[in-house]
Amino acid sequence: MTTSNASLKRWVDDVARLTQPASIHWCNGSDAENTALIEAMLKSGDLIKLNQDTHPNCYLHRSHPSDVARVEHLTFVCTRNKEDAGPNNHWMDPTEAHRKIDGLFAGAMRGRTMYVIPYCMGPIDSPFARCGVEITDSPYVVVNMRLMTRMGDAALTRIEREDKYVKGLHSIGDLDPDRRFIMHFPEELTIKSVGSGYGGNALLGKKCHALRIASWQAREEGWLAEHMLLMGLQSPEGRTHYVAAAFPSACGKTNLAMLVPPASMPGWKIWTLGDDISWLHVDEQGQLRAINPESGYFGVVPGTNRKTNCNAYDMIQRDTIFTNVALTADNQPWWEGLENGTPVLDWQGKPYTPGNGPAAHPNSRFTVSAKQNPIYSTLADAPEGVPISAILFGGRRREVAPLVYEARDWAHGVLVGAGMASETTAAAVGQMGVVRRDSMAMKPFAGYNFADYWSHWLKLGSGANASKLPKIFHVNWFRQDRNGRFMWPGFGENLRVLRWITDRCEGKVPAIETPIGLLPRKQDLDISGLDMDPSTLETLLSIDAGAWRQEVDAISKYLDEYGSRVPSQLREELKGVAKRLEAANAA
Ligand SMILES: Nc1nc2c(ncn2[C@@H]2O[C@H](COP(=O)(O)OP(=O)(O)OP(=O)(O)O)[C@@H](O)[C@H]2O)c(=O)[nH]1
Ligand SMILES: O=C([O-])CC(=O)C(=O)O
Ligand SMILES: [Mn+2]
């Protein structure tokens, strides 16, 4: 197979000339193709067959031990003008970057098959969807892209018609971390990634395209590409609100999107539309709508069990690719927090010895089709997307941030998102548990200068349709007590907080004005049936004025890093918080 599109054909030819593959395979996305690739990977050892009685069609992939997470220090945004990439990105001059990375691609596919993967991010018939082509020498990437995107013939047809697509070139290279780069050229709609086979670095439709390149396109075209889950909350009365929520990597998006209502909230129904990325547009009526550009989940495995998230647990019992989990004696996948079974081999395939670190890698992942989710919403395939009632920002904060608060309005909400911070996790290489600013959970993913990004958010909310904008909230499931224990039970119980949020969207309950925003009255947040004393809820809903003054100072210094490009409106919003904190202090 090949293509009728001359520019695509030329690009594929050019790449083949550079990388020198033994053969070229155009992916059509069929079952037969997938089966053949899996067979070949079982032979080569790229995949290991899991226990097919307990886990039909499940496979394990072990990545190179140095290649288990995103590499932010090796990820670059290469714009002509350095300022356009901003202090939030590593930057390299595009000419220099191409020269450097093309050197690593030269001959990189010798002896290997080069796969050409046409894919569509978003429902194939959606005007909001965008296409791309990934060229890779990794069959693991092909089978994962097939789960994560609408991949194959239908996408190619759209690409040939539109003649506009993101070009992504990927090779696992020699997996040497010193020859590993993830480079983005937003002005050329081009991605080049070499030296890593890990999801976030290698499945180019995901972070590289649907966030870094798409956020650039979104600013030019007037929409938003965000690190957000997308879910529907149906009340017992039958009203459904759609909510988009931005939490940093490994901070609870998949789990919230697949939430199982607690026994104390009968009649509530949750629908998942997406677990990681949302593309948001204001429609002609001024309504903010969202689609999920992905068609699968690349989710964190550890911590998943029947109790924390029965939906996720059930979903990954079949037709799932596991990466870097441990194995039991009878070849079942095992991970920390599974709560049954015993690991005998760790994620590297070595005999497991307790005390020698976790059996599964903390960033071990599952890849699975979204359609396997028991609470999958078919509206995830609706070309027009769903209307958004509320946007949530949140992170891991062991202190300072209360369980939930509401922004005063859109502009204040943009400050809440811009100023948010979270503890780092195993999703990226580097130290864990360090609090860092992570505006809108996009620190690793915004493909341009954060200052311009904040301006874009403010502009989107400043039009004639401001009254239809969703409300913005901040949540924190991760407050800890003095003994380092989580104070809020989290998971299904988070619906108690979401109910308050939908109550606020419907104007059903008043809220308490505080310097940082609007907080629930204690009687409006139902904790009945929870093993929690009222003083804990008190703490979860309290604001420590001293800590918040420090927080405001820290946010102010953070904005300073972005210099004169920071929108003055954002600084005004921050001054407003500072003033209200002073007034509360004086009173
Ligand atoms: N304590 C607590 N832990 C949670 C909660 N929700 C999720 N987690 C844990 O946080 C980790 C990551 O959760 P995910 O839902 O996979 O995170 P994500 O935001 O989808 O992550 P990415 O895929 O990296 O973008 C898992 O180990 C979960 O078990 C919660 O409400 N409370
Ligand atoms: O991209 C990945 O590798 C997984 C992910 O969702 C994240 O890190 O936020
Ligand atoms: Mn993510």
XYZ file of C-alpha atoms and ligand atoms in Angstrom:
629
model
C 0.000 0.000 0.000
C 0.984 3.613 -0.381
C -0.827 6.926 -0.759
C -2.285 9.189 -3.412
C -1.039 12.209 -1.482
C 2.137 13.417 -3.161
C 3.558 15.360 -0.217
C 3.000 12.458 2.170
C 4.614 10.056 -0.265
C 7.593 12.379 -0.659
C 8.037 12.719 3.109
C 7.899 8.937 3.633
C 10.471 8.478 0.835
C 12.733 11.118 2.382
C 12.518 9.472 5.810
C 13.293 6.054 4.324
C 16.335 7.500 2.553
C 17.551 8.940 5.869
C 16.780 6.006 8.173
C 17.472 3.114 5.748
C 14.823 0.592 6.894
C 14.805 -2.976 5.533
C 11.136 -2.575 4.559
C 8.207 -0.181 4.787
C 4.775 -1.121 6.131
C 1.749 1.171 5.752
C -0.577 0.447 8.692
C -4.239 -0.070 7.840
C -5.392 -0.635 11.415
C -6.983 -4.037 10.739
C -7.342 -6.901 13.225
C -5.210 -9.119 10.996
C -2.390 -6.586 10.996
C -2.579 -6.274 14.775
C -2.523 -10.057 15.264
C 0.487 -10.423 12.993
C 2.376 -7.691 14.865
C 1.639 -9.305 18.220
C 2.782 -12.704 16.931
C 6.021 -11.163 15.684
C 6.605 -9.392 19.020
C 5.990 -12.593 20.976
C 8.698 -14.187 18.833
C 11.153 -11.342 19.235
C 10.521 -11.058 22.989
C 9.118 -7.516 22.749
C 5.942 -8.953 24.258
C 5.387 -11.690 26.830
C 2.154 -13.651 26.846
C 0.267 -13.288 30.131
C -1.956 -16.014 31.600
C -4.569 -16.319 28.850
C -7.099 -18.072 31.112
C -7.250 -15.209 33.581
C -6.220 -12.429 31.146
C -7.258 -13.229 27.569
C -5.361 -11.255 24.932
C -3.194 -9.563 27.540
C 0.528 -9.057 27.027
C 3.444 -7.646 28.968
C 6.083 -5.368 27.529
C 9.262 -4.664 29.496
C 10.913 -1.447 28.465
C 14.600 -0.718 28.853
C 15.278 0.066 32.564
C 16.533 3.537 31.592
C 13.375 4.177 29.578
C 10.358 4.055 31.861
C 8.913 7.580 31.916
C 8.755 10.912 30.110
C 12.048 12.809 29.924
C 11.281 16.486 30.386
C 14.982 17.462 30.356
C 15.313 15.951 26.842
C 12.062 17.414 25.490
C 12.405 20.535 23.344
C 10.149 23.066 21.687
C 12.033 24.416 18.665
C 10.566 27.719 17.539
C 12.336 30.301 15.370
C 12.005 32.759 18.221
C 13.166 31.476 21.622
C 10.668 33.688 23.446
C 7.797 31.859 21.748
C 8.746 28.612 23.486
C 8.978 30.447 26.802
C 10.712 29.667 30.105
C 8.371 26.681 30.563
C 10.085 24.796 27.708
C 13.574 23.720 26.799
C 14.382 25.395 23.509
C 16.671 24.730 20.602
C 17.021 26.630 17.342
C 15.061 24.663 14.691
C 17.957 24.430 12.218
C 20.331 23.244 14.917
C 17.685 20.840 16.289
C 16.974 19.248 12.897
C 20.699 18.864 12.259
C 21.296 17.258 15.628
C 18.366 14.852 15.586
C 18.632 13.949 11.883
C 22.175 12.846 12.678
C 20.707 10.355 15.137
C 18.087 9.214 12.613
C 20.670 8.533 9.897
C 20.638 4.777 9.338
C 18.666 4.295 12.585
C 16.185 1.850 11.026
C 18.731 -0.405 9.310
C 17.525 -4.003 9.462
C 14.160 -2.918 10.867
C 10.696 -2.410 9.421
C 9.537 1.175 9.113
C 5.839 1.526 9.963
C 3.767 4.401 8.570
C 0.815 5.089 10.885
C -1.924 7.439 9.675
C -4.065 8.451 12.664
C -6.854 10.794 13.621
C -7.079 12.525 17.008
C -10.796 12.840 17.725
C -13.883 11.292 16.104
C -13.033 10.719 12.460
C -15.992 12.857 11.289
C -15.476 15.671 13.789
C -14.576 19.149 12.551
C -12.525 19.470 15.757
C -10.448 16.352 15.081
C -6.913 16.684 13.671
C -4.831 14.107 11.860
C -1.240 13.036 11.934
C 1.116 10.449 10.516
C 3.662 8.745 12.756
C 6.590 6.938 11.191
C 8.222 4.520 13.629
C 10.427 1.440 13.767
C 8.669 0.123 16.882
C 5.882 -2.471 16.481
C 5.026 -1.804 20.169
C 4.247 1.778 19.145
C 1.998 0.543 16.308
C -0.155 -1.702 18.513
C -0.399 1.014 21.167
C -1.295 3.724 18.640
C -4.046 1.435 17.385
C -5.592 1.450 20.864
C -4.941 5.126 21.619
C -5.993 6.734 18.312
C -8.294 6.171 15.337
C -5.553 4.613 13.270
C -5.451 3.243 9.738
C -7.388 3.536 6.489
C -10.118 5.961 7.604
C -7.510 8.372 8.934
C -5.478 8.106 5.735
C -8.548 8.971 3.662
C -9.106 12.109 5.723
C -5.423 13.025 5.509
C -5.431 12.666 1.711
C -8.524 14.894 1.513
C -7.369 17.596 3.940
C -3.699 17.532 2.969
C -2.865 18.908 6.416
C -1.446 16.672 9.124
C 1.191 16.562 11.820
C 4.361 14.767 10.767
C 5.830 12.605 13.530
C 9.079 10.721 13.120
C 10.074 8.209 15.773
C 12.837 5.654 16.178
C 13.809 3.763 19.290
C 17.388 4.298 18.096
C 19.801 2.517 20.413
C 17.892 3.497 23.605
C 20.998 5.263 24.906
C 19.760 8.108 27.160
C 22.594 10.255 25.771
C 21.111 9.899 22.294
C 17.498 10.524 23.307
C 15.558 13.639 22.260
C 11.888 14.529 21.938
C 11.709 17.563 19.661
C 8.747 19.651 18.545
C 8.624 22.084 15.651
C 5.172 23.668 16.046
C 5.726 26.084 13.161
C 6.272 23.080 10.880
C 3.668 20.807 12.533
C 6.520 18.364 12.998
C 7.689 16.068 15.816
C 10.950 14.105 15.951
C 11.536 11.629 18.751
C 14.510 9.298 19.055
C 15.976 6.941 21.624
C 12.900 6.100 23.715
C 10.116 3.545 23.410
C 8.153 4.810 26.435
C 4.541 5.888 25.815
C 4.704 9.607 26.480
C 7.875 9.896 24.386
C 6.993 7.465 21.603
C 3.218 7.420 21.051
C 3.441 10.715 19.222
C -0.323 11.218 18.896
C -0.570 11.705 22.648
C 1.508 14.343 24.451
C 3.598 15.448 21.467
C 0.719 16.002 19.042
C -2.511 16.277 21.071
C -0.933 18.617 23.639
C 2.301 20.317 22.545
C 1.599 20.819 18.838
C -2.179 21.080 19.323
C -1.869 23.754 22.015
C 0.085 25.853 19.498
C -2.547 25.269 16.805
C -5.295 25.940 19.349
C -3.924 29.372 20.146
C -3.743 30.259 16.449
C -7.269 28.960 15.817
C -8.979 30.072 19.060
C -9.479 26.856 21.034
C -7.773 24.950 23.872
C -5.808 21.680 23.969
C -5.592 20.610 27.606
C -4.309 17.875 29.934
C -7.858 17.181 31.109
C -10.121 14.239 31.730
C -13.676 14.508 30.453
C -16.619 12.988 32.328
C -20.399 13.101 32.662
C -22.133 13.221 36.067
C -25.734 12.103 35.986
C -27.750 12.918 39.100
C -30.523 10.658 40.437
C -32.995 13.162 38.898
C -31.438 12.429 35.519
C -29.613 15.696 34.841
C -26.128 15.295 33.345
C -23.274 17.747 33.757
C -20.040 17.384 31.812
C -16.876 18.263 33.650
C -13.289 18.630 32.401
C -10.503 18.354 34.969
C -6.782 19.124 34.723
C -4.537 17.308 37.211
C -0.814 16.736 36.588
C 0.497 13.319 35.562
C -0.330 10.521 38.013
C -2.585 12.809 40.063
C -5.920 11.083 39.559
C -7.457 11.885 36.144
C -8.058 8.293 35.031
C -9.485 7.411 38.424
C -11.823 10.397 38.607
C -13.009 9.891 35.029
C -13.903 6.256 35.820
C -15.322 6.946 39.273
C -17.522 4.343 40.975
C -20.201 6.107 43.076
C -20.083 5.295 46.805
C -22.883 3.234 48.359
C -24.084 6.383 50.106
C -24.955 8.035 46.777
C -27.439 5.719 45.080
C -28.843 6.797 41.740
C -25.726 8.673 40.598
C -24.213 7.557 37.309
C -20.787 8.481 35.965
C -19.828 8.452 32.281
C -16.260 8.547 31.002
C -15.495 10.481 27.835
C -11.748 10.813 28.287
C -9.040 10.258 30.895
C -6.108 12.438 29.806
C -6.642 15.022 27.055
C -9.500 17.348 26.092
C -9.826 19.733 23.168
C -12.231 22.570 23.962
C -14.019 24.966 21.623
C -16.548 27.748 22.091
C -19.477 26.957 19.781
C -21.672 29.447 17.887
C -23.985 29.772 20.878
C -21.055 30.676 23.096
C -21.102 27.290 24.808
C -17.755 25.689 25.662
C -17.712 22.138 24.274
C -15.081 19.413 24.479
C -13.969 16.313 22.649
C -11.500 13.641 23.727
C -8.954 13.317 20.903
C -7.910 9.844 22.087
C -9.650 6.486 21.770
C -7.833 4.567 24.521
C -6.220 4.913 27.914
C -2.522 4.730 28.744
C -3.052 4.574 32.484
C -1.067 4.201 35.694
C -1.343 0.588 36.956
C -0.182 0.734 40.615
C -2.966 1.442 43.061
C -5.648 -0.051 40.808
C -7.841 -2.618 42.566
C -11.477 -3.615 43.069
C -11.883 -1.223 45.967
C -10.156 1.881 44.612
C -11.592 1.578 41.114
C -13.632 -1.439 40.142
C -14.267 -0.040 36.638
C -10.557 0.289 35.891
C -9.833 -3.081 37.467
C -12.479 -4.861 35.340
C -11.419 -3.032 32.190
C -7.865 -4.392 32.260
C -8.678 -8.096 32.657
C -8.614 -8.662 28.860
C -7.255 -7.161 25.616
C -4.722 -5.048 27.489
C -1.042 -4.312 26.989
C 0.801 -3.972 30.287
C 4.137 -2.190 30.433
C 6.607 -2.810 33.288
C 4.359 -4.658 35.737
C 5.542 -7.657 37.813
C 4.531 -11.303 37.275
C 3.079 -13.978 39.552
C 4.144 -17.635 39.391
C 1.289 -18.374 36.965
C 2.044 -15.402 34.697
C -0.600 -13.017 35.884
C 0.274 -9.328 35.977
C 0.975 -7.999 39.475
C 1.479 -4.527 40.899
C 1.657 -2.683 44.218
C -1.839 -2.059 45.505
C -3.396 -5.000 43.640
C -4.168 -6.642 46.985
C -4.033 -10.249 45.843
C -1.465 -12.628 44.375
C 2.296 -12.681 44.963
C 4.967 -11.369 42.608
C 7.786 -13.716 41.681
C 9.408 -11.648 38.918
C 9.796 -7.881 39.121
C 9.205 -5.429 36.261
C 12.665 -6.138 34.872
C 12.061 -9.897 34.901
C 14.395 -10.463 37.850
C 13.398 -12.659 40.824
C 11.450 -10.420 43.165
C 12.920 -9.814 46.603
C 10.916 -7.672 49.024
C 12.988 -4.772 50.275
C 14.586 -4.406 46.878
C 12.165 -1.726 45.708
C 8.695 -2.150 44.206
C 7.886 -5.232 42.100
C 6.028 -3.236 39.452
C 7.589 0.004 38.258
C 5.762 2.943 39.958
C 5.045 4.279 36.454
C 3.949 0.919 35.028
C 1.046 1.421 32.637
C -1.841 -0.306 30.898
C -2.925 0.416 27.346
C -6.522 -0.406 26.587
C -9.307 0.614 24.238
C -11.653 3.178 25.826
C -14.580 1.051 24.673
C -13.627 -1.573 27.275
C -14.469 0.848 30.055
C -17.764 -0.358 31.618
C -18.935 3.271 31.889
C -17.742 4.452 28.448
C -19.934 7.247 27.096
C -20.808 6.856 23.430
C -20.810 10.662 23.324
C -17.031 10.288 23.222
C -17.670 9.574 19.528
C -19.951 12.594 19.005
C -18.334 14.911 16.444
C -19.654 18.037 18.195
C -18.415 17.019 21.667
C -20.214 17.756 24.931
C -21.093 21.037 26.690
C -18.921 21.779 29.731
C -20.508 22.884 33.036
C -17.350 23.035 35.132
C -13.584 23.019 34.799
C -11.530 21.593 37.663
C -7.896 22.216 38.445
C -6.112 20.145 41.050
C -2.867 18.639 42.202
C -1.108 16.762 44.919
C -0.706 19.185 47.832
C -0.041 17.683 51.235
C -0.830 21.096 52.697
C -2.190 24.583 51.856
C -4.821 23.749 49.207
C -8.262 22.954 50.668
C -10.390 20.014 49.498
C -12.327 22.239 47.113
C -12.918 25.891 46.309
C -14.597 27.790 43.505
C -13.047 30.645 41.566
C -14.925 33.975 41.683
C -15.173 34.179 37.907
C -13.355 33.106 34.729
C -10.400 35.497 35.094
C -9.883 34.492 38.712
C -10.179 30.870 37.592
C -7.377 31.423 35.087
C -5.217 32.629 37.991
C -6.196 29.562 40.027
C -5.084 27.354 37.123
C -1.962 29.365 36.325
C -0.848 29.371 39.961
C -1.519 25.743 40.726
C 1.257 23.538 42.051
C 1.674 19.827 42.610
C 4.168 17.277 43.890
C 6.167 15.585 41.124
C 5.394 11.908 40.393
C 6.940 8.853 38.706
C 5.378 9.805 35.348
C 8.507 11.788 34.493
C 12.159 10.993 35.169
C 13.474 13.009 38.126
C 12.935 13.530 41.835
C 9.502 12.603 43.199
C 7.363 14.481 45.696
C 8.775 17.942 45.037
C 6.170 20.714 44.899
C 6.453 22.668 41.654
C 4.248 25.134 39.792
C 2.368 23.323 37.071
C 0.001 25.789 35.395
C -3.198 24.026 34.312
C -1.249 20.713 34.656
C 0.455 21.752 31.391
C 4.024 22.450 32.551
C 5.413 19.525 30.525
C 2.922 19.912 27.681
C 2.252 23.522 26.665
C 3.918 23.925 23.267
C 4.475 27.667 23.715
C 5.227 30.422 26.225
C 3.041 30.096 29.335
C 2.569 33.869 29.462
C 0.951 33.753 26.011
C -1.007 30.680 27.100
C -2.490 32.513 30.099
C -3.399 35.421 27.809
C -5.103 32.992 25.463
C -7.156 31.528 28.336
C -8.160 35.017 29.473
C -9.116 36.032 25.942
C -11.271 32.951 25.461
C -13.337 34.015 28.476
C -13.601 37.682 27.617
C -15.969 37.514 24.644
C -19.637 38.387 24.481
C -20.642 34.978 25.816
C -19.022 35.195 29.220
C -22.285 34.271 30.935
C -22.215 30.794 29.407
C -18.719 30.009 30.570
C -18.242 27.056 32.880
C -17.448 27.681 36.516
C -13.866 26.949 37.561
C -12.933 25.007 40.713
C -9.772 23.780 42.445
C -9.709 20.410 44.202
C -7.108 18.575 46.304
C -7.612 14.907 47.210
C -4.109 14.645 48.668
C -4.032 16.641 51.943
C -2.035 14.742 54.581
C -2.187 14.701 58.366
C 0.817 14.945 60.674
C 1.479 11.237 60.212
C 1.570 11.489 56.444
C -1.828 9.842 55.961
C -4.280 11.106 53.358
C -7.060 12.991 55.168
C -9.631 12.536 52.414
C -10.610 8.988 51.349
C -10.528 9.908 47.651
C -11.538 7.700 44.708
C -15.340 7.020 44.718
C -15.836 9.368 47.639
C -14.685 12.244 45.432
C -18.236 12.224 44.080
C -19.272 13.952 47.316
C -17.184 16.921 46.200
C -18.407 16.686 42.612
C -21.979 16.825 43.879
C -21.247 20.142 45.612
C -19.704 21.356 42.365
C -22.796 20.464 40.314
C -24.988 21.987 43.044
C -23.014 25.201 42.583
C -23.429 24.999 38.801
C -27.188 24.752 39.291
C -27.216 27.594 41.839
C -28.643 25.246 44.467
C -26.356 26.092 47.384
C -24.712 29.263 48.684
C -20.972 29.315 49.341
C -18.654 31.040 51.780
C -16.613 33.952 50.425
C -12.971 33.688 51.416
C -9.881 35.572 50.193
C -8.945 32.703 47.863
C -12.407 31.962 46.499
C -15.717 30.340 47.446
C -15.754 27.409 49.861
C -18.545 24.971 50.772
C -20.508 25.409 53.953
C -19.826 22.291 56.036
C -23.484 21.255 55.901
C -23.369 21.242 52.078
C -20.584 18.679 51.884
C -22.044 15.349 52.890
C -19.624 13.168 54.888
C -22.267 10.836 56.330
C -21.085 7.247 56.435
C -17.414 8.234 56.151
C -15.018 7.238 58.892
C -14.044 10.856 59.426
C -14.461 13.158 62.365
C -15.906 16.610 61.773
C -12.619 18.265 62.757
C -10.946 16.602 59.765
C -13.494 18.128 57.411
C -12.914 21.411 59.209
C -9.189 21.179 58.408
C -9.837 20.101 54.814
C -12.028 23.178 54.317
C -9.881 25.662 56.205
C -7.579 28.316 54.860
C -4.346 29.081 56.631
C -3.922 32.802 55.944
C -0.178 32.752 56.660
C 0.427 29.821 54.319
C -1.688 31.506 51.645
C 0.270 34.754 51.929
C 3.384 32.691 51.221
C 1.573 30.976 48.372
C 0.679 34.354 46.840
C 4.312 35.468 47.121
C 5.462 32.252 45.474
C 2.975 32.678 42.613
C 4.049 36.296 42.197
C 7.719 35.247 41.861
C 6.667 32.526 39.439
C 4.839 35.042 37.233
C 7.951 37.249 37.342
C 9.900 34.476 35.599
C 7.712 35.161 32.556
C 8.534 38.881 32.510
C 6.603 41.468 30.569
C 4.617 38.946 28.506
C 2.516 38.072 31.573
C -0.981 39.529 31.061
C -1.580 42.423 33.456
C -5.037 41.032 34.195
C -3.417 37.982 35.800
C -1.295 40.210 38.039
C -4.421 42.197 38.963
C -6.192 38.986 39.951
C -3.248 38.013 42.145
C -3.223 41.466 43.751
C -6.918 40.942 44.483
C -6.173 37.757 46.434
C -3.355 39.487 48.322
C -5.633 42.408 49.217
C -8.402 40.149 50.437
C -5.909 38.207 52.569
C -4.696 41.508 54.117
C -8.247 42.676 54.768
C -9.123 39.350 56.424
C -5.988 39.624 58.538
C -6.851 43.135 59.689
C -10.443 42.215 60.536
N -5.132 9.072 47.647
C -5.657 9.096 46.433
N -4.960 8.551 45.394
C -5.512 8.612 44.168
C -6.789 9.203 43.932
N -7.072 9.105 42.616
C -5.996 8.485 42.056
N -5.069 8.167 42.975
C -3.783 7.441 42.736
O -2.936 8.280 41.957
C -2.193 7.528 40.997
C -2.378 8.087 39.610
O -3.727 8.188 39.293
P -4.287 8.295 37.797
O -5.767 8.438 37.900
O -3.762 7.169 37.007
O -3.555 9.631 37.303
P -3.670 10.464 35.918
O -3.873 11.882 36.319
O -4.670 9.851 35.034
O -2.177 10.283 35.339
P -1.492 10.406 33.869
O -1.950 9.241 33.071
O -0.029 10.297 34.250
O -1.783 11.726 33.250
C -2.679 6.085 41.127
O -1.729 5.339 41.850
C -3.976 6.195 41.874
O -4.242 5.045 42.616
C -7.508 9.759 45.055
O -8.609 10.290 44.944
N -6.891 9.684 46.267
O 2.312 10.499 28.520
C 2.522 9.595 29.322
O 3.532 8.919 29.264
C 1.495 9.260 30.338
C 0.737 10.424 30.810
O -0.459 10.538 30.623
C 1.450 11.514 31.501
O 2.657 11.402 31.754
O 0.788 12.526 31.821
Mn -1.279 12.508 31.273
